[in-house]
């Protein structure tokens, strides 16, 4: 059974891969801020063609620093500089956005020994007054990435770094990417990314814009009981499927090596209180003969979840948690079972797992925020 792990190690090297631009797509709604870049300066990131701007117009505090040159080599340019905050407990960016739009919000942190001292801090990241996550830097070379899917209720948003006495906060980049309104729908709260995996990847590359129109980061995921299937053809997703996962991600799929065994993966929630949502993306990548078929059922913790599912040839279909989040269990185990009359085993092309952050829409007392922090459940995700 494959377990997913979502520590920062999973993101190690994400930004270090050289991705070739396939074709330019619209990025006019993107907000791409390179923190610590000299005021008023802009540049185009060569690997993605995304235009980045300095953070100087979004914040009055903090100081600009550069990461050490030995860390820059393979990393994208938006992390070459950082803004660090030796002064003040709480430092906030104010960023104008469009109220009511569903955004993917990404904070990136690469220490890169910018202070010349190798002091690796731990600090808190807030969205307004709401605790988003803790950033714990364990290695100066790691890219730490925090992602949220969030619908702001105002035309601006504060991204804040809070010094918790464990070192000087800093940040490398802040990015906003609009998503389609009726994707990633949940009852309430916002979604924090745990895992976004390109199952059956045949390269060791992660993919983002322009492969992915919404600039989601897809990390390669393979498992020793799975093998890869792939097609050189394009996977359609524009017309039928609003999630629009990148074609290059969907064109590879994992399938069990033992064709009669189920495909299984799981994660754990030690606190049992976390709410989760899953989004699984499927596309048939094999041109089936008339006497071949692929259909499978999906169970969650041994109970029927969906099926039978028959992936469409070269076209993405997305299965996801509907209306009610998954919660209250130590383990969440998904199993994909070949149907008895199916000649081929199940496949999985890509999967996303999120946890719910219950953010207040408007201002909240700091005391409330602190109380929530104390009762916040912890979850751990393990590899077996
Ligand atoms: C940045 O641009 C603004 C407006 O054009 C100008 O007032 C400011 O002096 C510029 N800052 C720097 C550091 O060039
Ligand atoms: C954000 O919007 C406010 C109000 O419309 C405006 O005064 C301010 O200049 C904007 N800030 C930036 C950085 O564009
Ligand atoms: C940080 O990560 C790099 C690359 O994985 C590794 O070579 C180095 O030993 C790590 N440093 C520490 C202090 O763990
Ligand atoms: C998305 O949904 C919100 C709330 O339902 C609405 O206010 C907004 O106009 C919608 N945006 C688009 C682009 O449809
Ligand atoms: C992917 O990375 C692993 C471990 O770093 C390596 O063993 C493997 O050969 C790489 N595969 C490809 C296709 O580059
Ligand atoms: C393949 O999976 C089936 C069903 O789980 C199992 O009965 C069988 O022993 C497995 N075969 C091998 C070679 O592992
Ligand atoms: C499907 O038909 C082909 C010949 O067209 C044959 O070689 C193959 O064994 C058949 N497969 C199954 C599962 O019946
Ligand atoms: C988790 O456990 C609860 C009982 O505590 C159960 O009602 C629920 O359906 C379980 N599964 C999921 C996916 O939430
Ligand atoms: C898959 O689910 C359908 C619908 O519930 C059921 O009829 C069928 O027996 C299931 N197949 C397997 C292999 O579990
Ligand atoms: C397999 O059986 C299910 C019902 O058990 C049926 O709905 C489905 O159409 C069948 N698939 C094929 C390829 O015959």
Short mmCIF file of C-alpha atoms and ligand atoms in Angstrom, two decimals:
data_model
loop_
_atom_site.label_atom_id
_atom_site.label_comp_id
_atom_site.label_asym_id
_atom_site.label_seq_id
_atom_site.Cartn_x
_atom_site.Cartn_y
_atom_site.Cartn_z
CA UNK A 1 0.00 0.00 0.00
CA UNK A 2 1.42 3.36 -0.94
CA UNK A 3 1.36 6.02 1.73
CA UNK A 4 1.82 9.62 0.79
CA UNK A 5 4.11 11.83 2.77
CA UNK A 6 3.72 15.55 2.62
CA UNK A 7 6.52 17.02 4.63
CA UNK A 8 8.69 19.60 2.99
CA UNK A 9 10.80 16.76 1.71
CA UNK A 10 8.09 16.03 -0.77
CA UNK A 11 8.65 19.47 -2.20
CA UNK A 12 12.41 19.25 -2.20
CA UNK A 13 13.73 20.31 -5.52
CA UNK A 14 10.39 21.36 -6.94
CA UNK A 15 11.71 24.67 -8.09
CA UNK A 16 15.05 23.30 -9.10
CA UNK A 17 13.91 21.58 -12.24
CA UNK A 18 14.34 23.21 -15.57
CA UNK A 19 10.98 23.11 -17.27
CA UNK A 20 10.66 24.01 -20.88
CA UNK A 21 7.89 26.27 -21.93
CA UNK A 22 5.46 24.44 -24.16
CA UNK A 23 3.27 27.25 -25.29
CA UNK A 24 2.46 30.62 -23.87
CA UNK A 25 -0.93 30.91 -22.20
CA UNK A 26 -2.69 33.77 -20.56
CA UNK A 27 -1.21 34.81 -17.24
CA UNK A 28 -2.89 38.21 -17.05
CA UNK A 29 -4.78 37.30 -13.85
CA UNK A 30 -1.68 36.00 -12.08
CA UNK A 31 -0.14 37.98 -9.23
CA UNK A 32 3.52 36.97 -8.98
CA UNK A 33 5.58 38.71 -6.34
CA UNK A 34 9.31 38.10 -5.95
CA UNK A 35 10.06 39.16 -2.38
CA UNK A 36 13.21 41.18 -1.78
CA UNK A 37 13.59 42.15 -5.45
CA UNK A 38 14.73 45.80 -5.77
CA UNK A 39 11.78 48.25 -5.73
CA UNK A 40 9.93 48.68 -9.04
CA UNK A 41 11.92 46.00 -10.81
CA UNK A 42 10.35 43.17 -12.77
CA UNK A 43 11.61 40.22 -14.76
CA UNK A 44 10.34 37.25 -16.75
CA UNK A 45 11.16 33.84 -15.28
CA UNK A 46 12.90 32.00 -18.10
CA UNK A 47 11.59 28.52 -17.26
CA UNK A 48 7.90 29.46 -17.06
CA UNK A 49 7.65 32.86 -18.81
CA UNK A 50 5.81 34.17 -15.73
CA UNK A 51 6.36 37.90 -15.06
CA UNK A 52 7.43 38.63 -11.48
CA UNK A 53 7.39 42.01 -9.76
CA UNK A 54 9.11 43.39 -6.69
CA UNK A 55 7.28 43.20 -3.36
CA UNK A 56 8.27 46.77 -2.40
CA UNK A 57 4.83 48.22 -3.23
CA UNK A 58 3.07 45.69 -1.00
CA UNK A 59 4.96 46.14 2.27
CA UNK A 60 6.82 48.88 4.14
CA UNK A 61 8.82 46.76 6.55
CA UNK A 62 11.57 44.17 6.31
CA UNK A 63 14.88 44.16 4.49
CA UNK A 64 15.93 42.71 1.17
CA UNK A 65 18.59 40.04 1.11
CA UNK A 66 20.03 37.66 -1.49
CA UNK A 67 20.48 33.96 -0.99
CA UNK A 68 24.02 32.59 -1.29
CA UNK A 69 25.10 32.03 -4.88
CA UNK A 70 25.70 28.32 -4.36
CA UNK A 71 21.96 27.90 -3.71
CA UNK A 72 20.83 29.96 -6.69
CA UNK A 73 22.21 27.75 -9.44
CA UNK A 74 19.28 25.47 -10.19
CA UNK A 75 16.47 27.45 -8.54
CA UNK A 76 13.96 29.69 -10.25
CA UNK A 77 14.80 33.37 -9.94
CA UNK A 78 11.86 34.30 -7.68
CA UNK A 79 13.70 32.71 -4.75
CA UNK A 80 17.09 34.35 -5.36
CA UNK A 81 16.07 37.19 -3.04
CA UNK A 82 14.15 37.16 0.22
CA UNK A 83 12.60 39.78 2.45
CA UNK A 84 13.47 39.17 6.07
CA UNK A 85 11.89 40.67 9.15
CA UNK A 86 14.35 41.17 12.01
CA UNK A 87 12.09 43.93 13.43
CA UNK A 88 8.60 43.49 14.82
CA UNK A 89 6.59 40.45 15.79
CA UNK A 90 4.09 40.63 12.96
CA UNK A 91 4.83 41.92 9.44
CA UNK A 92 2.15 41.95 6.77
CA UNK A 93 1.89 42.29 3.03
CA UNK A 94 -1.24 44.03 1.69
CA UNK A 95 -2.13 42.67 -1.71
CA UNK A 96 -5.01 43.87 -3.89
CA UNK A 97 -7.03 41.00 -5.31
CA UNK A 98 -10.56 40.47 -6.66
CA UNK A 99 -13.14 39.68 -4.00
CA UNK A 100 -15.13 36.48 -4.60
CA UNK A 101 -12.54 34.94 -6.89
CA UNK A 102 -11.29 31.51 -5.93
CA UNK A 103 -7.51 31.77 -5.65
CA UNK A 104 -4.70 29.36 -5.29
CA UNK A 105 -2.36 31.26 -2.94
CA UNK A 106 1.23 30.09 -2.67
CA UNK A 107 3.99 31.20 -0.33
CA UNK A 108 7.52 29.99 -1.08
CA UNK A 109 10.42 29.99 1.37
CA UNK A 110 14.03 29.21 0.46
CA UNK A 111 16.50 30.24 3.15
CA UNK A 112 19.61 29.80 1.02
CA UNK A 113 21.81 31.08 3.86
CA UNK A 114 20.69 34.64 3.05
CA UNK A 115 21.90 35.78 6.52
CA UNK A 116 25.36 34.28 6.08
CA UNK A 117 24.91 32.65 9.48
CA UNK A 118 22.91 29.55 8.61
CA UNK A 119 20.35 30.37 11.30
CA UNK A 120 17.34 28.30 10.33
CA UNK A 121 14.15 29.78 11.81
CA UNK A 122 10.63 28.59 12.53
CA UNK A 123 7.79 31.11 12.29
CA UNK A 124 4.08 31.37 11.61
CA UNK A 125 2.30 32.33 8.41
CA UNK A 126 -1.09 34.06 8.63
CA UNK A 127 -3.75 35.05 6.16
CA UNK A 128 -5.08 38.20 7.82
CA UNK A 129 -5.74 37.18 11.42
CA UNK A 130 -6.14 33.52 10.54
CA UNK A 131 -3.33 31.09 11.24
CA UNK A 132 -2.38 29.47 7.95
CA UNK A 133 0.62 27.31 8.79
CA UNK A 134 3.98 27.11 10.52
CA UNK A 135 7.10 27.42 8.39
CA UNK A 136 9.92 25.32 9.83
CA UNK A 137 13.17 25.59 7.92
CA UNK A 138 15.20 22.42 8.38
CA UNK A 139 17.69 22.85 5.58
CA UNK A 140 18.81 26.06 3.84
CA UNK A 141 18.52 24.40 0.43
CA UNK A 142 14.89 23.24 0.71
CA UNK A 143 12.04 24.93 -1.08
CA UNK A 144 9.19 25.14 1.42
CA UNK A 145 5.88 25.70 -0.29
CA UNK A 146 2.58 26.50 1.42
CA UNK A 147 -0.55 26.52 -0.71
CA UNK A 148 -4.15 27.46 0.00
CA UNK A 149 -7.30 27.53 -2.08
CA UNK A 150 -9.21 30.47 -0.68
CA UNK A 151 -11.99 32.87 -1.68
CA UNK A 152 -11.24 36.33 -0.23
CA UNK A 153 -14.21 38.38 0.96
CA UNK A 154 -12.47 41.71 0.45
CA UNK A 155 -10.58 43.34 -2.38
CA UNK A 156 -7.31 43.02 -0.51
CA UNK A 157 -5.63 40.40 1.56
CA UNK A 158 -2.95 40.46 4.23
CA UNK A 159 -0.24 37.83 4.15
CA UNK A 160 1.56 38.03 7.49
CA UNK A 161 4.71 36.53 8.96
CA UNK A 162 4.76 36.20 12.73
CA UNK A 163 7.92 35.86 14.78
CA UNK A 164 7.31 33.16 17.41
CA UNK A 165 10.72 33.56 19.07
CA UNK A 166 12.37 30.84 16.99
CA UNK A 167 14.29 32.99 14.53
CA UNK A 168 13.81 35.73 11.96
CA UNK A 169 10.89 35.23 9.55
CA UNK A 170 11.55 35.63 5.81
CA UNK A 171 9.74 34.95 2.55
CA UNK A 172 10.87 34.33 -1.03
CA UNK A 173 7.74 34.60 -3.18
CA UNK A 174 3.97 35.09 -3.02
CA UNK A 175 1.76 33.98 -5.89
CA UNK A 176 -1.99 34.23 -6.57
CA UNK A 177 -3.60 32.13 -9.32
CA UNK A 178 -7.33 32.33 -10.08
CA UNK A 179 -9.18 29.02 -10.28
CA UNK A 180 -12.57 28.26 -11.79
CA UNK A 181 -15.39 29.02 -9.38
CA UNK A 182 -17.05 25.64 -9.46
CA UNK A 183 -13.90 23.61 -8.93
CA UNK A 184 -12.59 22.57 -5.49
CA UNK A 185 -16.02 23.27 -3.99
CA UNK A 186 -16.32 22.69 -0.25
CA UNK A 187 -18.94 23.47 2.40
CA UNK A 188 -16.92 26.01 4.31
CA UNK A 189 -13.35 27.09 5.00
CA UNK A 190 -10.32 27.01 2.75
CA UNK A 191 -8.21 24.15 1.43
CA UNK A 192 -4.57 23.69 2.43
CA UNK A 193 -2.58 21.48 0.09
CA UNK A 194 -1.19 18.22 1.47
CA UNK A 195 -0.29 16.48 -1.76
CA UNK A 196 -0.58 17.04 -5.49
CA UNK A 197 0.85 14.01 -7.25
CA UNK A 198 1.48 13.06 -10.86
CA UNK A 199 1.01 9.29 -10.52
CA UNK A 200 2.97 7.07 -12.88
CA UNK A 201 5.23 9.91 -13.94
CA UNK A 202 7.82 8.68 -16.41
CA UNK A 203 10.10 11.68 -15.86
CA UNK A 204 11.45 12.85 -12.53
CA UNK A 205 10.11 16.30 -13.26
CA UNK A 206 7.53 18.35 -11.50
CA UNK A 207 5.32 20.44 -13.75
CA UNK A 208 3.74 23.85 -13.32
CA UNK A 209 2.77 26.71 -15.67
CA UNK A 210 2.61 26.75 -18.68
CA UNK A 211 2.02 23.00 -18.67
CA UNK A 212 -0.69 23.64 -16.08
CA UNK A 213 -2.93 26.59 -16.96
CA UNK A 214 -3.58 27.33 -13.26
CA UNK A 215 0.12 26.98 -12.33
CA UNK A 216 -0.49 24.12 -9.91
CA UNK A 217 2.70 22.23 -9.02
CA UNK A 218 2.48 18.51 -9.84
CA UNK A 219 5.10 16.32 -8.19
CA UNK A 220 6.11 12.97 -9.71
CA UNK A 221 4.86 10.02 -7.69
CA UNK A 222 5.76 6.38 -8.18
CA UNK A 223 5.45 3.35 -5.98
CA UNK A 224 7.19 0.00 -6.21
CA UNK A 225 3.93 -1.98 -6.57
CA UNK A 226 2.79 0.20 -9.46
CA UNK A 227 4.00 0.51 -13.02
CA UNK A 228 3.60 3.31 -15.51
CA UNK A 229 1.36 3.62 -18.53
CA UNK A 230 1.65 6.55 -20.88
CA UNK A 231 0.59 8.02 -24.18
CA UNK A 232 2.26 10.55 -26.43
CA UNK A 233 -1.13 12.03 -27.30
CA UNK A 234 -2.72 15.10 -25.72
CA UNK A 235 -5.28 14.63 -22.94
CA UNK A 236 -8.29 16.86 -23.45
CA UNK A 237 -9.58 18.71 -20.46
CA UNK A 238 -10.58 22.17 -21.60
CA UNK A 239 -14.11 21.42 -22.69
CA UNK A 240 -15.37 18.69 -20.39
CA UNK A 241 -13.45 19.14 -17.18
CA UNK A 242 -12.98 22.43 -15.37
CA UNK A 243 -10.16 21.13 -13.19
CA UNK A 244 -7.94 21.15 -16.29
CA UNK A 245 -4.99 19.20 -14.92
CA UNK A 246 -1.98 19.50 -17.22
CA UNK A 247 -2.01 17.18 -20.23
CA UNK A 248 1.57 16.10 -19.50
CA UNK A 249 0.43 15.02 -16.01
CA UNK A 250 -2.65 13.19 -17.30
CA UNK A 251 -0.77 11.44 -20.11
CA UNK A 252 0.94 9.17 -17.56
CA UNK A 253 -0.93 6.81 -15.24
CA UNK A 254 -0.01 4.31 -12.56
CA UNK A 255 -1.48 0.79 -12.59
CA UNK A 256 -0.80 -2.16 -10.27
CA UNK A 257 2.00 -4.53 -11.37
CA UNK A 258 -0.14 -7.40 -10.08
CA UNK A 259 -3.14 -6.91 -12.34
CA UNK A 260 -5.61 -8.62 -10.00
CA UNK A 261 -4.49 -6.69 -6.92
CA UNK A 262 -6.20 -3.44 -5.94
CA UNK A 263 -4.38 -0.09 -6.17
CA UNK A 264 -4.17 1.28 -2.68
CA UNK A 265 -2.92 4.41 -0.97
CA UNK A 266 -3.55 5.91 2.42
CA UNK A 267 -2.69 8.72 4.79
CA UNK A 268 -3.04 9.19 8.51
CA UNK A 269 -4.50 11.82 10.81
CA UNK A 270 -3.25 11.31 14.33
CA UNK A 271 -5.63 13.87 15.79
CA UNK A 272 -8.69 12.51 13.91
CA UNK A 273 -10.11 16.05 13.78
CA UNK A 274 -8.77 17.21 10.44
CA UNK A 275 -11.23 17.44 7.57
CA UNK A 276 -9.97 16.23 4.20
CA UNK A 277 -10.99 16.51 0.57
CA UNK A 278 -9.60 14.40 -2.26
CA UNK A 279 -9.65 15.02 -6.02
CA UNK A 280 -8.66 12.09 -8.26
CA UNK A 281 -8.07 12.66 -11.96
CA UNK A 282 -8.42 9.86 -14.53
CA UNK A 283 -7.91 9.50 -18.26
CA UNK A 284 -7.53 6.31 -20.28
CA UNK A 285 -4.11 6.35 -21.93
CA UNK A 286 -4.36 3.01 -23.74
CA UNK A 287 -6.34 2.61 -26.99
CA UNK A 288 -8.49 -0.35 -25.96
CA UNK A 289 -9.29 -3.21 -28.34
CA UNK A 290 -12.95 -4.15 -28.68
CA UNK A 291 -12.40 -7.13 -26.40
CA UNK A 292 -10.70 -5.03 -23.70
CA UNK A 293 -12.31 -3.02 -20.91
CA UNK A 294 -11.18 -1.12 -17.85
CA UNK A 295 -13.64 -0.47 -15.06
CA UNK A 296 -13.10 -0.32 -11.34
CA UNK A 297 -14.76 0.45 -8.04
CA UNK A 298 -13.27 2.68 -5.38
CA UNK A 299 -13.59 2.03 -1.67
CA UNK A 300 -12.62 4.27 1.23
CA UNK A 301 -11.68 2.43 4.42
CA UNK A 302 -13.28 -0.67 2.95
CA UNK A 303 -16.62 0.99 2.19
CA UNK A 304 -17.97 1.62 -1.29
CA UNK A 305 -17.01 5.16 -2.40
CA UNK A 306 -17.61 5.30 -6.15
CA UNK A 307 -17.94 3.04 -9.15
CA UNK A 308 -17.88 1.42 -11.45
CA UNK A 309 -15.64 4.06 -13.05
CA UNK A 310 -14.56 3.79 -16.67
CA UNK A 311 -11.93 6.44 -17.56
CA UNK A 312 -12.54 8.17 -20.89
CA UNK A 313 -9.92 7.75 -23.59
CA UNK A 314 -7.65 10.84 -23.68
CA UNK A 315 -10.13 12.90 -21.67
CA UNK A 316 -9.96 13.83 -17.99
CA UNK A 317 -12.64 12.85 -15.50
CA UNK A 318 -12.34 13.97 -11.88
CA UNK A 319 -13.76 12.15 -8.85
CA UNK A 320 -13.86 14.07 -5.59
CA UNK A 321 -15.28 14.23 -2.11
CA UNK A 322 -18.78 15.59 -2.53
CA UNK A 323 -20.37 17.98 -0.08
CA UNK A 324 -19.16 16.42 3.18
CA UNK A 325 -15.44 16.30 4.08
CA UNK A 326 -13.78 13.11 5.26
CA UNK A 327 -13.10 13.30 8.98
CA UNK A 328 -13.04 11.39 12.26
CA UNK A 329 -10.67 8.57 11.30
CA UNK A 330 -7.03 7.75 12.01
CA UNK A 331 -6.43 6.39 8.53
CA UNK A 332 -7.91 7.15 5.13
CA UNK A 333 -7.31 4.25 2.80
CA UNK A 334 -8.45 4.35 -0.81
CA UNK A 335 -8.58 1.11 -2.80
CA UNK A 336 -9.28 0.82 -6.51
CA UNK A 337 -10.68 -2.65 -7.35
CA UNK A 338 -10.85 -4.09 -10.84
CA UNK A 339 -14.42 -5.02 -11.69
CA UNK A 340 -15.01 -8.70 -12.33
CA UNK A 341 -15.89 -8.19 -15.99
CA UNK A 342 -13.03 -5.74 -16.60
CA UNK A 343 -10.11 -7.15 -18.56
CA UNK A 344 -7.68 -4.45 -17.40
CA UNK A 345 -6.65 -3.28 -13.90
CA UNK A 346 -7.42 0.16 -12.43
CA UNK A 347 -5.40 3.27 -13.22
CA UNK A 348 -4.74 6.55 -11.47
CA UNK A 349 -3.30 9.54 -13.36
CA UNK A 350 -3.17 12.24 -10.69
CA UNK A 351 -4.43 12.94 -7.19
CA UNK A 352 -4.78 15.96 -4.92
CA UNK A 353 -5.38 15.82 -1.16
CA UNK A 354 -6.26 18.89 0.92
CA UNK A 355 -7.12 19.60 4.53
CA UNK A 356 -9.69 22.20 5.56
CA UNK A 357 -8.67 25.43 7.28
CA UNK A 358 -11.61 27.06 9.00
CA UNK A 359 -10.88 30.71 8.33
CA UNK A 360 -13.11 33.45 9.54
CA UNK A 361 -14.23 35.67 6.73
CA UNK A 362 -13.67 38.90 8.63
CA UNK A 363 -11.45 40.14 11.44
CA UNK A 364 -11.13 37.96 14.52
CA UNK A 365 -9.77 38.58 17.97
CA UNK A 366 -6.19 37.53 18.35
CA UNK A 367 -7.26 35.61 21.47
CA UNK A 368 -9.61 33.51 19.40
CA UNK A 369 -6.88 32.82 16.91
CA UNK A 370 -4.54 31.69 19.66
CA UNK A 371 -7.24 29.46 21.17
CA UNK A 372 -7.80 27.85 17.80
CA UNK A 373 -4.09 27.30 17.40
CA UNK A 374 -4.03 25.31 20.64
CA UNK A 375 -6.82 22.97 19.65
CA UNK A 376 -5.64 22.64 16.06
CA UNK A 377 -5.21 18.98 15.34
CA UNK A 378 -2.01 17.60 14.01
CA UNK A 379 -1.83 15.19 11.20
CA UNK A 380 0.98 13.12 9.85
CA UNK A 381 1.32 11.46 6.53
CA UNK A 382 3.58 8.48 6.25
CA UNK A 383 5.26 6.40 3.66
CA UNK A 384 5.08 2.69 4.42
C1 LIG B 1 9.17 53.30 -7.75
O1 LIG B 1 8.18 53.91 -8.56
C2 LIG B 1 7.44 54.91 -7.89
C3 LIG B 1 6.33 55.41 -8.80
O2 LIG B 1 6.73 55.36 -10.13
C4 LIG B 1 8.39 56.05 -7.47
O3 LIG B 1 7.67 57.02 -6.76
C5 LIG B 1 9.49 55.47 -6.59
O4 LIG B 1 10.45 56.47 -6.27
C6 LIG B 1 10.19 54.29 -7.27
N1 LIG B 1 11.13 53.69 -6.33
C7 LIG B 1 12.38 53.39 -6.67
C8 LIG B 1 13.21 52.78 -5.58
O5 LIG B 1 12.82 53.57 -7.79
C1 LIG B 2 -4.67 48.74 -3.72
O1 LIG B 2 -5.95 49.31 -3.82
C2 LIG B 2 -6.06 50.55 -3.12
C3 LIG B 2 -7.51 50.99 -3.15
O2 LIG B 2 -8.04 50.84 -4.44
C4 LIG B 2 -5.12 51.58 -3.74
O3 LIG B 2 -5.18 52.79 -3.04
C5 LIG B 2 -3.69 51.04 -3.67
O4 LIG B 2 -2.80 51.91 -4.34
C6 LIG B 2 -3.62 49.67 -4.31
N1 LIG B 2 -2.29 49.12 -4.06
C7 LIG B 2 -1.50 48.63 -5.00
C8 LIG B 2 -0.17 48.12 -4.58
O5 LIG B 2 -1.84 48.56 -6.17
C1 LIG B 3 20.55 19.79 3.26
O1 LIG B 3 20.12 19.12 2.08
C2 LIG B 3 21.18 18.82 1.19
C3 LIG B 3 20.58 18.27 -0.08
O2 LIG B 3 19.65 17.27 0.20
C4 LIG B 3 22.15 17.85 1.86
O3 LIG B 3 23.22 17.57 1.01
C5 LIG B 3 22.66 18.49 3.15
O4 LIG B 3 23.46 17.58 3.85
C6 LIG B 3 21.51 18.93 4.04
N1 LIG B 3 22.03 19.68 5.16
C7 LIG B 3 21.71 19.41 6.40
C8 LIG B 3 22.27 20.31 7.43
O5 LIG B 3 20.95 18.49 6.69
C1 LIG B 4 -17.81 32.97 -8.16
O1 LIG B 4 -18.77 32.74 -7.13
C2 LIG B 4 -18.97 33.86 -6.30
C3 LIG B 4 -19.90 33.47 -5.19
O2 LIG B 4 -20.84 32.53 -5.60
C4 LIG B 4 -19.50 35.03 -7.12
O3 LIG B 4 -19.66 36.16 -6.30
C5 LIG B 4 -18.52 35.36 -8.23
O4 LIG B 4 -19.02 36.36 -9.05
C6 LIG B 4 -18.23 34.11 -9.04
N1 LIG B 4 -17.19 34.42 -10.00
C7 LIG B 4 -17.25 34.04 -11.25
C8 LIG B 4 -16.09 34.40 -12.09
O5 LIG B 4 -18.18 33.43 -11.71
C1 LIG B 5 14.61 9.56 -11.08
O1 LIG B 5 15.31 9.77 -9.85
C2 LIG B 5 15.74 8.56 -9.25
C3 LIG B 5 16.33 8.88 -7.90
O2 LIG B 5 16.90 10.14 -7.86
C4 LIG B 5 16.73 7.87 -10.18
O3 LIG B 5 17.14 6.66 -9.60
C5 LIG B 5 16.04 7.60 -11.51
O4 LIG B 5 16.97 7.06 -12.43
C6 LIG B 5 15.48 8.88 -12.10
N1 LIG B 5 14.68 8.56 -13.27
C7 LIG B 5 14.70 9.29 -14.40
C8 LIG B 5 13.79 8.85 -15.49
O5 LIG B 5 15.39 10.29 -14.52
C1 LIG B 6 -1.91 -10.65 -6.94
O1 LIG B 6 -3.02 -10.13 -6.23
C2 LIG B 6 -3.98 -11.10 -5.87
C3 LIG B 6 -5.19 -10.37 -5.27
O2 LIG B 6 -4.78 -9.49 -4.27
C4 LIG B 6 -3.34 -12.10 -4.91
O3 LIG B 6 -4.29 -13.08 -4.57
C5 LIG B 6 -2.12 -12.72 -5.58
O4 LIG B 6 -1.45 -13.55 -4.66
C6 LIG B 6 -1.17 -11.66 -6.08
N1 LIG B 6 -0.10 -12.25 -6.85
C7 LIG B 6 1.17 -12.00 -6.61
C8 LIG B 6 2.15 -12.68 -7.53
O5 LIG B 6 1.54 -11.26 -5.73
C1 LIG B 7 -8.34 -9.76 -27.60
O1 LIG B 7 -8.20 -10.03 -28.98
C2 LIG B 7 -6.87 -10.22 -29.41
C3 LIG B 7 -6.90 -10.43 -30.90
O2 LIG B 7 -7.63 -9.41 -31.49
C4 LIG B 7 -6.26 -11.40 -28.71
O3 LIG B 7 -4.91 -11.57 -29.11
C5 LIG B 7 -6.34 -11.21 -27.21
O4 LIG B 7 -5.89 -12.36 -26.53
C6 LIG B 7 -7.77 -10.92 -26.79
N1 LIG B 7 -7.76 -10.59 -25.37
C7 LIG B 7 -8.69 -11.01 -24.54
C8 LIG B 7 -8.54 -10.56 -23.11
O5 LIG B 7 -9.61 -11.74 -24.87
C1 LIG B 8 -14.77 8.15 9.74
O1 LIG B 8 -15.29 7.80 11.01
C2 LIG B 8 -16.63 8.17 11.28
C3 LIG B 8 -17.01 7.64 12.62
O2 LIG B 8 -16.21 8.22 13.58
C4 LIG B 8 -17.58 7.71 10.21
O3 LIG B 8 -18.89 8.17 10.47
C5 LIG B 8 -17.08 8.22 8.86
O4 LIG B 8 -17.93 7.86 7.83
C6 LIG B 8 -15.68 7.71 8.64
N1 LIG B 8 -15.16 7.93 7.28
C7 LIG B 8 -14.94 9.09 6.67
C8 LIG B 8 -14.37 8.98 5.30
O5 LIG B 8 -15.14 10.17 7.14
C1 LIG B 9 -18.68 -2.31 -7.85
O1 LIG B 9 -19.77 -1.53 -7.44
C2 LIG B 9 -21.00 -1.91 -8.05
C3 LIG B 9 -22.04 -0.92 -7.64
O2 LIG B 9 -22.14 -0.86 -6.25
C4 LIG B 9 -21.33 -3.34 -7.67
O3 LIG B 9 -22.49 -3.74 -8.34
C5 LIG B 9 -20.19 -4.25 -8.07
O4 LIG B 9 -20.40 -5.56 -7.61
C6 LIG B 9 -18.87 -3.75 -7.48
N1 LIG B 9 -17.78 -4.56 -8.02
C7 LIG B 9 -16.79 -4.98 -7.27
C8 LIG B 9 -15.71 -5.76 -7.97
O5 LIG B 9 -16.72 -4.74 -6.08
C1 LIG B 10 -19.65 -4.95 -16.06
O1 LIG B 10 -20.73 -5.24 -15.18
C2 LIG B 10 -21.44 -4.10 -14.71
C3 LIG B 10 -22.49 -4.58 -13.73
O2 LIG B 10 -21.98 -5.53 -12.90
C4 LIG B 10 -22.05 -3.37 -15.88
O3 LIG B 10 -22.66 -2.18 -15.40
C5 LIG B 10 -20.97 -3.01 -16.88
O4 LIG B 10 -21.55 -2.43 -18.02
C6 LIG B 10 -20.17 -4.23 -17.28
N1 LIG B 10 -19.05 -3.79 -18.08
C7 LIG B 10 -18.72 -4.40 -19.22
C8 LIG B 10 -17.52 -3.83 -19.92
O5 LIG B 10 -19.32 -5.36 -19.64
#
